[in-house]
Amino acid sequence: MKPRPNARSTKIAGTLVTFGLGAIFLERFGLSEWQGSSGSGHIDPTLLSILVIVPLVLIGVGCVVFVVGRIFRF
C-alpha cells in the first residue's frame, strides 16, 4: 500500500502559492493601469520593493511547506 501524502500541508502550500501568484497578478495589473492612466507616475522604491518581495516570499514559503510536509508527513 502506497503512503498517502498529507493533505493538510499540501492545502496550506497550495494556498500560499495561490496567494503569491494572485498578488503578483494584482501588482502587475495595478502598476500597468496606474502607469497608463497618468502617463508618468512615481512610486516610492520601498513600496515597490515590498510589492515585489512579498509575493515571491509567499511562493517560496509555499514550496518549503510542501517539501517539509512531504518529508515529515505531519
PDB file with one MODEL, atoms N, CA, C and O in Angstrom:
MODEL        1
ATOM      1  N   MET A   1       0.838  -1.177   0.000  1.00  0.00           N
ATOM      2  CA  MET A   1       0.000   0.000   0.000  1.00  0.00           C
ATOM      3  C   MET A   1       0.885   1.243   0.000  1.00  0.00           C
ATOM      4  O   MET A   1       1.795   1.361   0.821  1.00  0.00           O
ATOM      5  N   LYS A   2       0.618   2.171  -0.922  1.00  0.00           N
ATOM      6  CA  LYS A   2       1.414   3.383  -1.029  1.00  0.00           C
ATOM      7  C   LYS A   2       1.019   4.382   0.057  1.00  0.00           C
ATOM      8  O   LYS A   2      -0.164   4.517   0.371  1.00  0.00           O
ATOM      9  N   PRO A   3       1.995   5.079   0.630  1.00  0.00           N
ATOM     10  CA  PRO A   3       1.639   6.097   1.618  1.00  0.00           C
ATOM     11  C   PRO A   3       0.974   7.297   0.951  1.00  0.00           C
ATOM     12  O   PRO A   3       1.413   7.753  -0.105  1.00  0.00           O
ATOM     13  N   ARG A   4      -0.059   7.790   1.560  1.00  0.00           N
ATOM     14  CA  ARG A   4      -0.804   8.935   1.032  1.00  0.00           C
ATOM     15  C   ARG A   4      -0.145  10.227   1.507  1.00  0.00           C
ATOM     16  O   ARG A   4       0.127  10.362   2.700  1.00  0.00           O
ATOM     17  N   PRO A   5       0.119  11.179   0.617  1.00  0.00           N
ATOM     18  CA  PRO A   5       0.713  12.439   1.066  1.00  0.00           C
ATOM     19  C   PRO A   5      -0.268  13.193   1.962  1.00  0.00           C
ATOM     20  O   PRO A   5      -1.485  13.077   1.821  1.00  0.00           O
ATOM     21  N   ASN A   6       0.286  13.954   2.869  1.00  0.00           N
ATOM     22  CA  ASN A   6      -0.530  14.683   3.821  1.00  0.00           C
ATOM     23  C   ASN A   6      -1.327  15.768   3.113  1.00  0.00           C
ATOM     24  O   ASN A   6      -0.760  16.608   2.415  1.00  0.00           O
ATOM     25  N   ALA A   7      -2.617  15.750   3.291  1.00  0.00           N
ATOM     26  CA  ALA A   7      -3.492  16.711   2.620  1.00  0.00           C
ATOM     27  C   ALA A   7      -3.394  18.089   3.256  1.00  0.00           C
ATOM     28  O   ALA A   7      -3.527  19.097   2.562  1.00  0.00           O
ATOM     29  N   ARG A   8      -3.163  18.153   4.567  1.00  0.00           N
ATOM     30  CA  ARG A   8      -3.143  19.449   5.250  1.00  0.00           C
ATOM     31  C   ARG A   8      -1.976  20.304   4.776  1.00  0.00           C
ATOM     32  O   ARG A   8      -2.166  21.476   4.449  1.00  0.00           O
ATOM     33  N   SER A   9      -0.769  19.741   4.734  1.00  0.00           N
ATOM     34  CA  SER A   9       0.381  20.533   4.303  1.00  0.00           C
ATOM     35  C   SER A   9       0.276  20.883   2.820  1.00  0.00           C
ATOM     36  O   SER A   9       0.724  21.950   2.400  1.00  0.00           O
ATOM     37  N   THR A  10      -0.310  19.997   2.034  1.00  0.00           N
ATOM     38  CA  THR A  10      -0.492  20.284   0.621  1.00  0.00           C
ATOM     39  C   THR A  10      -1.480  21.421   0.421  1.00  0.00           C
ATOM     40  O   THR A  10      -1.276  22.275  -0.441  1.00  0.00           O
ATOM     41  N   LYS A  11      -2.548  21.441   1.209  1.00  0.00           N
ATOM     42  CA  LYS A  11      -3.524  22.533   1.095  1.00  0.00           C
ATOM     43  C   LYS A  11      -2.929  23.863   1.525  1.00  0.00           C
ATOM     44  O   LYS A  11      -3.165  24.887   0.885  1.00  0.00           O
ATOM     45  N   ILE A  12      -2.158  23.851   2.608  1.00  0.00           N
ATOM     46  CA  ILE A  12      -1.525  25.085   3.075  1.00  0.00           C
ATOM     47  C   ILE A  12      -0.541  25.599   2.028  1.00  0.00           C
ATOM     48  O   ILE A  12      -0.513  26.794   1.734  1.00  0.00           O
ATOM     49  N   ALA A  13       0.264  24.703   1.468  1.00  0.00           N
ATOM     50  CA  ALA A  13       1.236  25.101   0.454  1.00  0.00           C
ATOM     51  C   ALA A  13       0.530  25.639  -0.790  1.00  0.00           C
ATOM     52  O   ALA A  13       0.951  26.649  -1.356  1.00  0.00           O
ATOM     53  N   GLY A  14      -0.522  24.980  -1.209  1.00  0.00           N
ATOM     54  CA  GLY A  14      -1.268  25.444  -2.373  1.00  0.00           C
ATOM     55  C   GLY A  14      -1.904  26.809  -2.145  1.00  0.00           C
ATOM     56  O   GLY A  14      -1.948  27.642  -3.051  1.00  0.00           O
ATOM     57  N   THR A  15      -2.392  27.031  -0.938  1.00  0.00           N
ATOM     58  CA  THR A  15      -2.994  28.323  -0.612  1.00  0.00           C
ATOM     59  C   THR A  15      -1.947  29.428  -0.631  1.00  0.00           C
ATOM     60  O   THR A  15      -2.199  30.505  -1.171  1.00  0.00           O
ATOM     61  N   LEU A  16      -0.775  29.179  -0.049  1.00  0.00           N
ATOM     62  CA  LEU A  16       0.284  30.190  -0.040  1.00  0.00           C
ATOM     63  C   LEU A  16       0.747  30.530  -1.456  1.00  0.00           C
ATOM     64  O   LEU A  16       0.932  31.701  -1.790  1.00  0.00           O
ATOM     65  N   VAL A  17       0.932  29.512  -2.278  1.00  0.00           N
ATOM     66  CA  VAL A  17       1.372  29.753  -3.655  1.00  0.00           C
ATOM     67  C   VAL A  17       0.288  30.488  -4.435  1.00  0.00           C
ATOM     68  O   VAL A  17       0.597  31.374  -5.232  1.00  0.00           O
ATOM     69  N   THR A  18      -0.965  30.137  -4.218  1.00  0.00           N
ATOM     70  CA  THR A  18      -2.061  30.826  -4.909  1.00  0.00           C
ATOM     71  C   THR A  18      -2.126  32.290  -4.509  1.00  0.00           C
ATOM     72  O   THR A  18      -2.300  33.158  -5.364  1.00  0.00           O
ATOM     73  N   PHE A  19      -1.987  32.577  -3.212  1.00  0.00           N
ATOM     74  CA  PHE A  19      -1.972  33.978  -2.766  1.00  0.00           C
ATOM     75  C   PHE A  19      -0.788  34.729  -3.358  1.00  0.00           C
ATOM     76  O   PHE A  19      -0.919  35.890  -3.743  1.00  0.00           O
ATOM     77  N   GLY A  20       0.367  34.074  -3.433  1.00  0.00           N
ATOM     78  CA  GLY A  20       1.546  34.710  -4.021  1.00  0.00           C
ATOM     79  C   GLY A  20       1.354  35.029  -5.491  1.00  0.00           C
ATOM     80  O   GLY A  20       1.693  36.122  -5.943  1.00  0.00           O
ATOM     81  N   LEU A  21       0.812  34.077  -6.239  1.00  0.00           N
ATOM     82  CA  LEU A  21       0.573  34.314  -7.664  1.00  0.00           C
ATOM     83  C   LEU A  21      -0.510  35.373  -7.877  1.00  0.00           C
ATOM     84  O   LEU A  21      -0.417  36.186  -8.797  1.00  0.00           O
ATOM     85  N   GLY A  22      -1.532  35.359  -7.026  1.00  0.00           N
ATOM     86  CA  GLY A  22      -2.574  36.383  -7.111  1.00  0.00           C
ATOM     87  C   GLY A  22      -2.023  37.765  -6.814  1.00  0.00           C
ATOM     88  O   GLY A  22      -2.399  38.741  -7.463  1.00  0.00           O
ATOM     89  N   ALA A  23      -1.128  37.853  -5.830  1.00  0.00           N
ATOM     90  CA  ALA A  23      -0.519  39.143  -5.507  1.00  0.00           C
ATOM     91  C   ALA A  23       0.353  39.640  -6.653  1.00  0.00           C
ATOM     92  O   ALA A  23       0.377  40.838  -6.934  1.00  0.00           O
ATOM     93  N   ILE A  24       1.068  38.737  -7.316  1.00  0.00           N
ATOM     94  CA  ILE A  24       1.870  39.133  -8.482  1.00  0.00           C
ATOM     95  C   ILE A  24       0.957  39.650  -9.587  1.00  0.00           C
ATOM     96  O   ILE A  24       1.253  40.672 -10.206  1.00  0.00           O
ATOM     97  N   PHE A  25      -0.145  38.958  -9.839  1.00  0.00           N
ATOM     98  CA  PHE A  25      -1.083  39.399 -10.872  1.00  0.00           C
ATOM     99  C   PHE A  25      -1.650  40.777 -10.543  1.00  0.00           C
ATOM    100  O   PHE A  25      -1.685  41.658 -11.402  1.00  0.00           O
ATOM    101  N   LEU A  26      -2.092  40.963  -9.297  1.00  0.00           N
ATOM    102  CA  LEU A  26      -2.664  42.251  -8.913  1.00  0.00           C
ATOM    103  C   LEU A  26      -1.623  43.370  -8.963  1.00  0.00           C
ATOM    104  O   LEU A  26      -1.933  44.496  -9.354  1.00  0.00           O
ATOM    105  N   GLU A  27      -0.401  43.062  -8.570  1.00  0.00           N
ATOM    106  CA  GLU A  27       0.656  44.062  -8.627  1.00  0.00           C
ATOM    107  C   GLU A  27       0.925  44.482 -10.064  1.00  0.00           C
ATOM    108  O   GLU A  27       0.994  45.675 -10.359  1.00  0.00           O
ATOM    109  N   ARG A  28       1.077  43.513 -10.960  1.00  0.00           N
ATOM    110  CA  ARG A  28       1.370  43.843 -12.356  1.00  0.00           C
ATOM    111  C   ARG A  28       0.200  44.581 -13.003  1.00  0.00           C
ATOM    112  O   ARG A  28       0.406  45.543 -13.743  1.00  0.00           O
ATOM    113  N   PHE A  29      -1.021  44.134 -12.729  1.00  0.00           N
ATOM    114  CA  PHE A  29      -2.195  44.781 -13.303  1.00  0.00           C
ATOM    115  C   PHE A  29      -2.341  46.202 -12.765  1.00  0.00           C
ATOM    116  O   PHE A  29      -2.585  47.140 -13.525  1.00  0.00           O
ATOM    117  N   GLY A  30      -2.191  46.353 -11.453  1.00  0.00           N
ATOM    118  CA  GLY A  30      -2.340  47.672 -10.847  1.00  0.00           C
ATOM    119  C   GLY A  30      -1.284  48.656 -11.312  1.00  0.00           C
ATOM    120  O   GLY A  30      -1.592  49.816 -11.586  1.00  0.00           O
ATOM    121  N   LEU A  31      -0.040  48.204 -11.404  1.00  0.00           N
ATOM    122  CA  LEU A  31       1.021  49.104 -11.856  1.00  0.00           C
ATOM    123  C   LEU A  31       0.853  49.485 -13.320  1.00  0.00           C
ATOM    124  O   LEU A  31       1.128  50.624 -13.699  1.00  0.00           O
ATOM    125  N   SER A  32       0.408  48.552 -14.139  1.00  0.00           N
ATOM    126  CA  SER A  32       0.210  48.894 -15.553  1.00  0.00           C
ATOM    127  C   SER A  32      -0.964  49.847 -15.727  1.00  0.00           C
ATOM    128  O   SER A  32      -0.895  50.754 -16.556  1.00  0.00           O
ATOM    129  N   GLU A  33      -2.037  49.666 -14.970  1.00  0.00           N
ATOM    130  CA  GLU A  33      -3.174  50.587 -15.043  1.00  0.00           C
ATOM    131  C   GLU A  33      -2.795  51.967 -14.514  1.00  0.00           C
ATOM    132  O   GLU A  33      -3.180  52.984 -15.092  1.00  0.00           O
ATOM    133  N   TRP A  34      -2.051  52.004 -13.432  1.00  0.00           N
ATOM    134  CA  TRP A  34      -1.654  53.271 -12.841  1.00  0.00           C
ATOM    135  C   TRP A  34      -0.696  54.023 -13.755  1.00  0.00           C
ATOM    136  O   TRP A  34      -0.802  55.241 -13.902  1.00  0.00           O
ATOM    137  N   GLN A  35       0.226  53.312 -14.359  1.00  0.00           N
ATOM    138  CA  GLN A  35       1.195  53.918 -15.263  1.00  0.00           C
ATOM    139  C   GLN A  35       0.515  54.404 -16.537  1.00  0.00           C
ATOM    140  O   GLN A  35       0.885  55.449 -17.073  1.00  0.00           O
ATOM    141  N   GLY A  36      -0.475  53.659 -17.028  1.00  0.00           N
ATOM    142  CA  GLY A  36      -1.138  54.020 -18.278  1.00  0.00           C
ATOM    143  C   GLY A  36      -2.088  55.191 -18.143  1.00  0.00           C
ATOM    144  O   GLY A  36      -2.271  55.938 -19.104  1.00  0.00           O
ATOM    145  N   SER A  37      -2.699  55.377 -16.982  1.00  0.00           N
ATOM    146  CA  SER A  37      -3.705  56.421 -16.834  1.00  0.00           C
ATOM    147  C   SER A  37      -3.097  57.819 -16.778  1.00  0.00           C
ATOM    148  O   SER A  37      -3.647  58.755 -17.359  1.00  0.00           O
ATOM    149  N   SER A  38      -1.979  57.970 -16.090  1.00  0.00           N
ATOM    150  CA  SER A  38      -1.417  59.313 -15.921  1.00  0.00           C
ATOM    151  C   SER A  38      -0.222  59.570 -16.837  1.00  0.00           C
ATOM    152  O   SER A  38       0.267  60.697 -16.908  1.00  0.00           O
ATOM    153  N   GLY A  39       0.233  58.580 -17.511  1.00  0.00           N
ATOM    154  CA  GLY A  39       1.368  58.759 -18.396  1.00  0.00           C
ATOM    155  C   GLY A  39       2.696  58.541 -17.689  1.00  0.00           C
ATOM    156  O   GLY A  39       3.514  57.737 -18.137  1.00  0.00           O
ATOM    157  N   SER A  40       2.915  59.242 -16.603  1.00  0.00           N
ATOM    158  CA  SER A  40       4.139  59.029 -15.829  1.00  0.00           C
ATOM    159  C   SER A  40       3.777  59.062 -14.353  1.00  0.00           C
ATOM    160  O   SER A  40       3.091  59.971 -13.885  1.00  0.00           O
ATOM    161  N   GLY A  41       4.231  58.097 -13.660  1.00  0.00           N
ATOM    162  CA  GLY A  41       3.955  58.032 -12.235  1.00  0.00           C
ATOM    163  C   GLY A  41       5.182  57.579 -11.490  1.00  0.00           C
ATOM    164  O   GLY A  41       6.010  56.837 -12.018  1.00  0.00           O
ATOM    165  N   HIS A  42       5.293  58.028 -10.273  1.00  0.00           N
ATOM    166  CA  HIS A  42       6.428  57.635  -9.453  1.00  0.00           C
ATOM    167  C   HIS A  42       5.897  56.985  -8.188  1.00  0.00           C
ATOM    168  O   HIS A  42       4.945  57.461  -7.568  1.00  0.00           O
ATOM    169  N   ILE A  43       6.533  55.898  -7.827  1.00  0.00           N
ATOM    170  CA  ILE A  43       6.152  55.178  -6.628  1.00  0.00           C
ATOM    171  C   ILE A  43       7.393  55.061  -5.744  1.00  0.00           C
ATOM    172  O   ILE A  43       8.513  54.937  -6.241  1.00  0.00           O
ATOM    173  N   ASP A  44       7.186  55.102  -4.464  1.00  0.00           N
ATOM    174  CA  ASP A  44       8.282  55.007  -3.510  1.00  0.00           C
ATOM    175  C   ASP A  44       9.037  53.689  -3.721  1.00  0.00           C
ATOM    176  O   ASP A  44       8.412  52.631  -3.803  1.00  0.00           O
ATOM    177  N   PRO A  45      10.359  53.739  -3.809  1.00  0.00           N
ATOM    178  CA  PRO A  45      11.123  52.496  -4.028  1.00  0.00           C
ATOM    179  C   PRO A  45      10.920  51.458  -2.928  1.00  0.00           C
ATOM    180  O   PRO A  45      10.970  50.258  -3.196  1.00  0.00           O
ATOM    181  N   THR A  46      10.694  51.903  -1.698  1.00  0.00           N
ATOM    182  CA  THR A  46      10.454  50.944  -0.620  1.00  0.00           C
ATOM    183  C   THR A  46       9.158  50.190  -0.851  1.00  0.00           C
ATOM    184  O   THR A  46       9.103  48.970  -0.694  1.00  0.00           O
ATOM    185  N   LEU A  47       8.121  50.913  -1.221  1.00  0.00           N
ATOM    186  CA  LEU A  47       6.833  50.278  -1.502  1.00  0.00           C
ATOM    187  C   LEU A  47       6.933  49.346  -2.700  1.00  0.00           C
ATOM    188  O   LEU A  47       6.355  48.259  -2.694  1.00  0.00           O
ATOM    189  N   LEU A  48       7.651  49.760  -3.713  1.00  0.00           N
ATOM    190  CA  LEU A  48       7.824  48.913  -4.890  1.00  0.00           C
ATOM    191  C   LEU A  48       8.573  47.633  -4.549  1.00  0.00           C
ATOM    192  O   LEU A  48       8.211  46.558  -5.028  1.00  0.00           O
ATOM    193  N   SER A  49       9.610  47.736  -3.727  1.00  0.00           N
ATOM    194  CA  SER A  49      10.345  46.526  -3.360  1.00  0.00           C
ATOM    195  C   SER A  49       9.484  45.599  -2.504  1.00  0.00           C
ATOM    196  O   SER A  49       9.596  44.378  -2.617  1.00  0.00           O
ATOM    197  N   ILE A  50       8.625  46.161  -1.649  1.00  0.00           N
ATOM    198  CA  ILE A  50       7.707  45.325  -0.865  1.00  0.00           C
ATOM    199  C   ILE A  50       6.719  44.628  -1.774  1.00  0.00           C
ATOM    200  O   ILE A  50       6.407  43.455  -1.569  1.00  0.00           O
ATOM    201  N   LEU A  51       6.214  45.343  -2.789  1.00  0.00           N
ATOM    202  CA  LEU A  51       5.265  44.741  -3.731  1.00  0.00           C
ATOM    203  C   LEU A  51       5.892  43.596  -4.519  1.00  0.00           C
ATOM    204  O   LEU A  51       5.194  42.677  -4.946  1.00  0.00           O
ATOM    205  N   VAL A  52       7.193  43.649  -4.708  1.00  0.00           N
ATOM    206  CA  VAL A  52       7.871  42.588  -5.454  1.00  0.00           C
ATOM    207  C   VAL A  52       8.280  41.438  -4.525  1.00  0.00           C
ATOM    208  O   VAL A  52       8.156  40.270  -4.894  1.00  0.00           O
ATOM    209  N   ILE A  53       8.759  41.762  -3.342  1.00  0.00           N
ATOM    210  CA  ILE A  53       9.313  40.736  -2.450  1.00  0.00           C
ATOM    211  C   ILE A  53       8.235  39.868  -1.805  1.00  0.00           C
ATOM    212  O   ILE A  53       8.405  38.652  -1.712  1.00  0.00           O
ATOM    213  N   VAL A  54       7.133  40.464  -1.360  1.00  0.00           N
ATOM    214  CA  VAL A  54       6.108  39.709  -0.619  1.00  0.00           C
ATOM    215  C   VAL A  54       5.531  38.541  -1.425  1.00  0.00           C
ATOM    216  O   VAL A  54       5.454  37.434  -0.892  1.00  0.00           O
ATOM    217  N   PRO A  55       5.122  38.735  -2.689  1.00  0.00           N
ATOM    218  CA  PRO A  55       4.612  37.568  -3.432  1.00  0.00           C
ATOM    219  C   PRO A  55       5.651  36.471  -3.622  1.00  0.00           C
ATOM    220  O   PRO A  55       5.329  35.284  -3.561  1.00  0.00           O
ATOM    221  N   LEU A  56       6.892  36.871  -3.851  1.00  0.00           N
ATOM    222  CA  LEU A  56       7.942  35.861  -4.021  1.00  0.00           C
ATOM    223  C   LEU A  56       8.187  35.097  -2.722  1.00  0.00           C
ATOM    224  O   LEU A  56       8.448  33.895  -2.748  1.00  0.00           O
ATOM    225  N   VAL A  57       8.103  35.787  -1.593  1.00  0.00           N
ATOM    226  CA  VAL A  57       8.253  35.119  -0.302  1.00  0.00           C
ATOM    227  C   VAL A  57       7.104  34.141  -0.068  1.00  0.00           C
ATOM    228  O   VAL A  57       7.323  33.030   0.415  1.00  0.00           O
ATOM    229  N   LEU A  58       5.878  34.550  -0.410  1.00  0.00           N
ATOM    230  CA  LEU A  58       4.730  33.650  -0.248  1.00  0.00           C
ATOM    231  C   LEU A  58       4.896  32.379  -1.079  1.00  0.00           C
ATOM    232  O   LEU A  58       4.610  31.280  -0.606  1.00  0.00           O
ATOM    233  N   ILE A  59       5.354  32.533  -2.306  1.00  0.00           N
ATOM    234  CA  ILE A  59       5.563  31.369  -3.169  1.00  0.00           C
ATOM    235  C   ILE A  59       6.682  30.490  -2.613  1.00  0.00           C
ATOM    236  O   ILE A  59       6.562  29.264  -2.603  1.00  0.00           O
ATOM    237  N   GLY A  60       7.759  31.106  -2.156  1.00  0.00           N
ATOM    238  CA  GLY A  60       8.868  30.349  -1.577  1.00  0.00           C
ATOM    239  C   GLY A  60       8.465  29.594  -0.321  1.00  0.00           C
ATOM    240  O   GLY A  60       8.834  28.432  -0.148  1.00  0.00           O
ATOM    241  N   VAL A  61       7.709  30.247   0.560  1.00  0.00           N
ATOM    242  CA  VAL A  61       7.245  29.587   1.781  1.00  0.00           C
ATOM    243  C   VAL A  61       6.291  28.444   1.435  1.00  0.00           C
ATOM    244  O   VAL A  61       6.322  27.396   2.080  1.00  0.00           O
ATOM    245  N   GLY A  62       5.448  28.639   0.425  1.00  0.00           N
ATOM    246  CA  GLY A  62       4.557  27.556  -0.001  1.00  0.00           C
ATOM    247  C   GLY A  62       5.341  26.341  -0.473  1.00  0.00           C
ATOM    248  O   GLY A  62       4.975  25.206  -0.170  1.00  0.00           O
ATOM    249  N   CYS A  63       6.414  26.576  -1.210  1.00  0.00           N
ATOM    250  CA  CYS A  63       7.253  25.459  -1.671  1.00  0.00           C
ATOM    251  C   CYS A  63       7.931  24.756  -0.500  1.00  0.00           C
ATOM    252  O   CYS A  63       8.013  23.528  -0.470  1.00  0.00           O
ATOM    253  N   VAL A  64       8.413  25.531   0.458  1.00  0.00           N
ATOM    254  CA  VAL A  64       9.067  24.937   1.634  1.00  0.00           C
ATOM    255  C   VAL A  64       8.064  24.118   2.443  1.00  0.00           C
ATOM    256  O   VAL A  64       8.383  23.014   2.885  1.00  0.00           O
ATOM    257  N   VAL A  65       6.861  24.643   2.641  1.00  0.00           N
ATOM    258  CA  VAL A  65       5.835  23.906   3.389  1.00  0.00           C
ATOM    259  C   VAL A  65       5.500  22.604   2.677  1.00  0.00           C
ATOM    260  O   VAL A  65       5.316  21.573   3.325  1.00  0.00           O
ATOM    261  N   PHE A  66       5.419  22.640   1.361  1.00  0.00           N
ATOM    262  CA  PHE A  66       5.112  21.426   0.605  1.00  0.00           C
ATOM    263  C   PHE A  66       6.219  20.386   0.780  1.00  0.00           C
ATOM    264  O   PHE A  66       5.939  19.216   1.041  1.00  0.00           O
ATOM    265  N   VAL A  67       7.469  20.811   0.639  1.00  0.00           N
ATOM    266  CA  VAL A  67       8.591  19.875   0.744  1.00  0.00           C
ATOM    267  C   VAL A  67       8.693  19.315   2.158  1.00  0.00           C
ATOM    268  O   VAL A  67       8.854  18.107   2.333  1.00  0.00           O
ATOM    269  N   VAL A  68       8.601  20.177   3.167  1.00  0.00           N
ATOM    270  CA  VAL A  68       8.693  19.722   4.546  1.00  0.00           C
ATOM    271  C   VAL A  68       7.515  18.805   4.882  1.00  0.00           C
ATOM    272  O   VAL A  68       7.685  17.811   5.588  1.00  0.00           O
ATOM    273  N   GLY A  69       6.337  19.130   4.387  1.00  0.00           N
ATOM    274  CA  GLY A  69       5.172  18.278   4.616  1.00  0.00           C
ATOM    275  C   GLY A  69       5.318  16.919   3.979  1.00  0.00           C
ATOM    276  O   GLY A  69       4.864  15.917   4.531  1.00  0.00           O
ATOM    277  N   ARG A  70       5.949  16.875   2.817  1.00  0.00           N
ATOM    278  CA  ARG A  70       6.169  15.579   2.170  1.00  0.00           C
ATOM    279  C   ARG A  70       7.238  14.768   2.885  1.00  0.00           C
ATOM    280  O   ARG A  70       7.158  13.540   2.934  1.00  0.00           O
ATOM    281  N   ILE A  71       8.235  15.444   3.439  1.00  0.00           N
ATOM    282  CA  ILE A  71       9.313  14.725   4.118  1.00  0.00           C
ATOM    283  C   ILE A  71       8.840  14.180   5.463  1.00  0.00           C
ATOM    284  O   ILE A  71       9.013  12.996   5.753  1.00  0.00           O
ATOM    285  N   PHE A  72       8.243  15.045   6.281  1.00  0.00           N
ATOM    286  CA  PHE A  72       7.879  14.652   7.640  1.00  0.00           C
ATOM    287  C   PHE A  72       6.476  14.091   7.762  1.00  0.00           C
ATOM    288  O   PHE A  72       6.161  13.441   8.759  1.00  0.00           O
ATOM    289  N   ARG A  73       5.632  14.324   6.782  1.00  0.00           N
ATOM    290  CA  ARG A  73       4.249  13.827   6.795  1.00  0.00           C
ATOM    291  C   ARG A  73       3.567  14.104   8.118  1.00  0.00           C
ATOM    292  O   ARG A  73       3.186  13.183   8.841  1.00  0.00           O
ATOM    293  N   PHE A  74       3.417  15.388   8.429  1.00  0.00           N
ATOM    294  CA  PHE A  74       2.765  15.821   9.678  1.00  0.00           C
ATOM    295  C   PHE A  74       1.475  15.077   9.865  1.00  0.00           C
ATOM    296  O   PHE A  74       0.775  15.294  10.854  1.00  0.00           O
TER     297      PHE A  74
ENDMDL
END
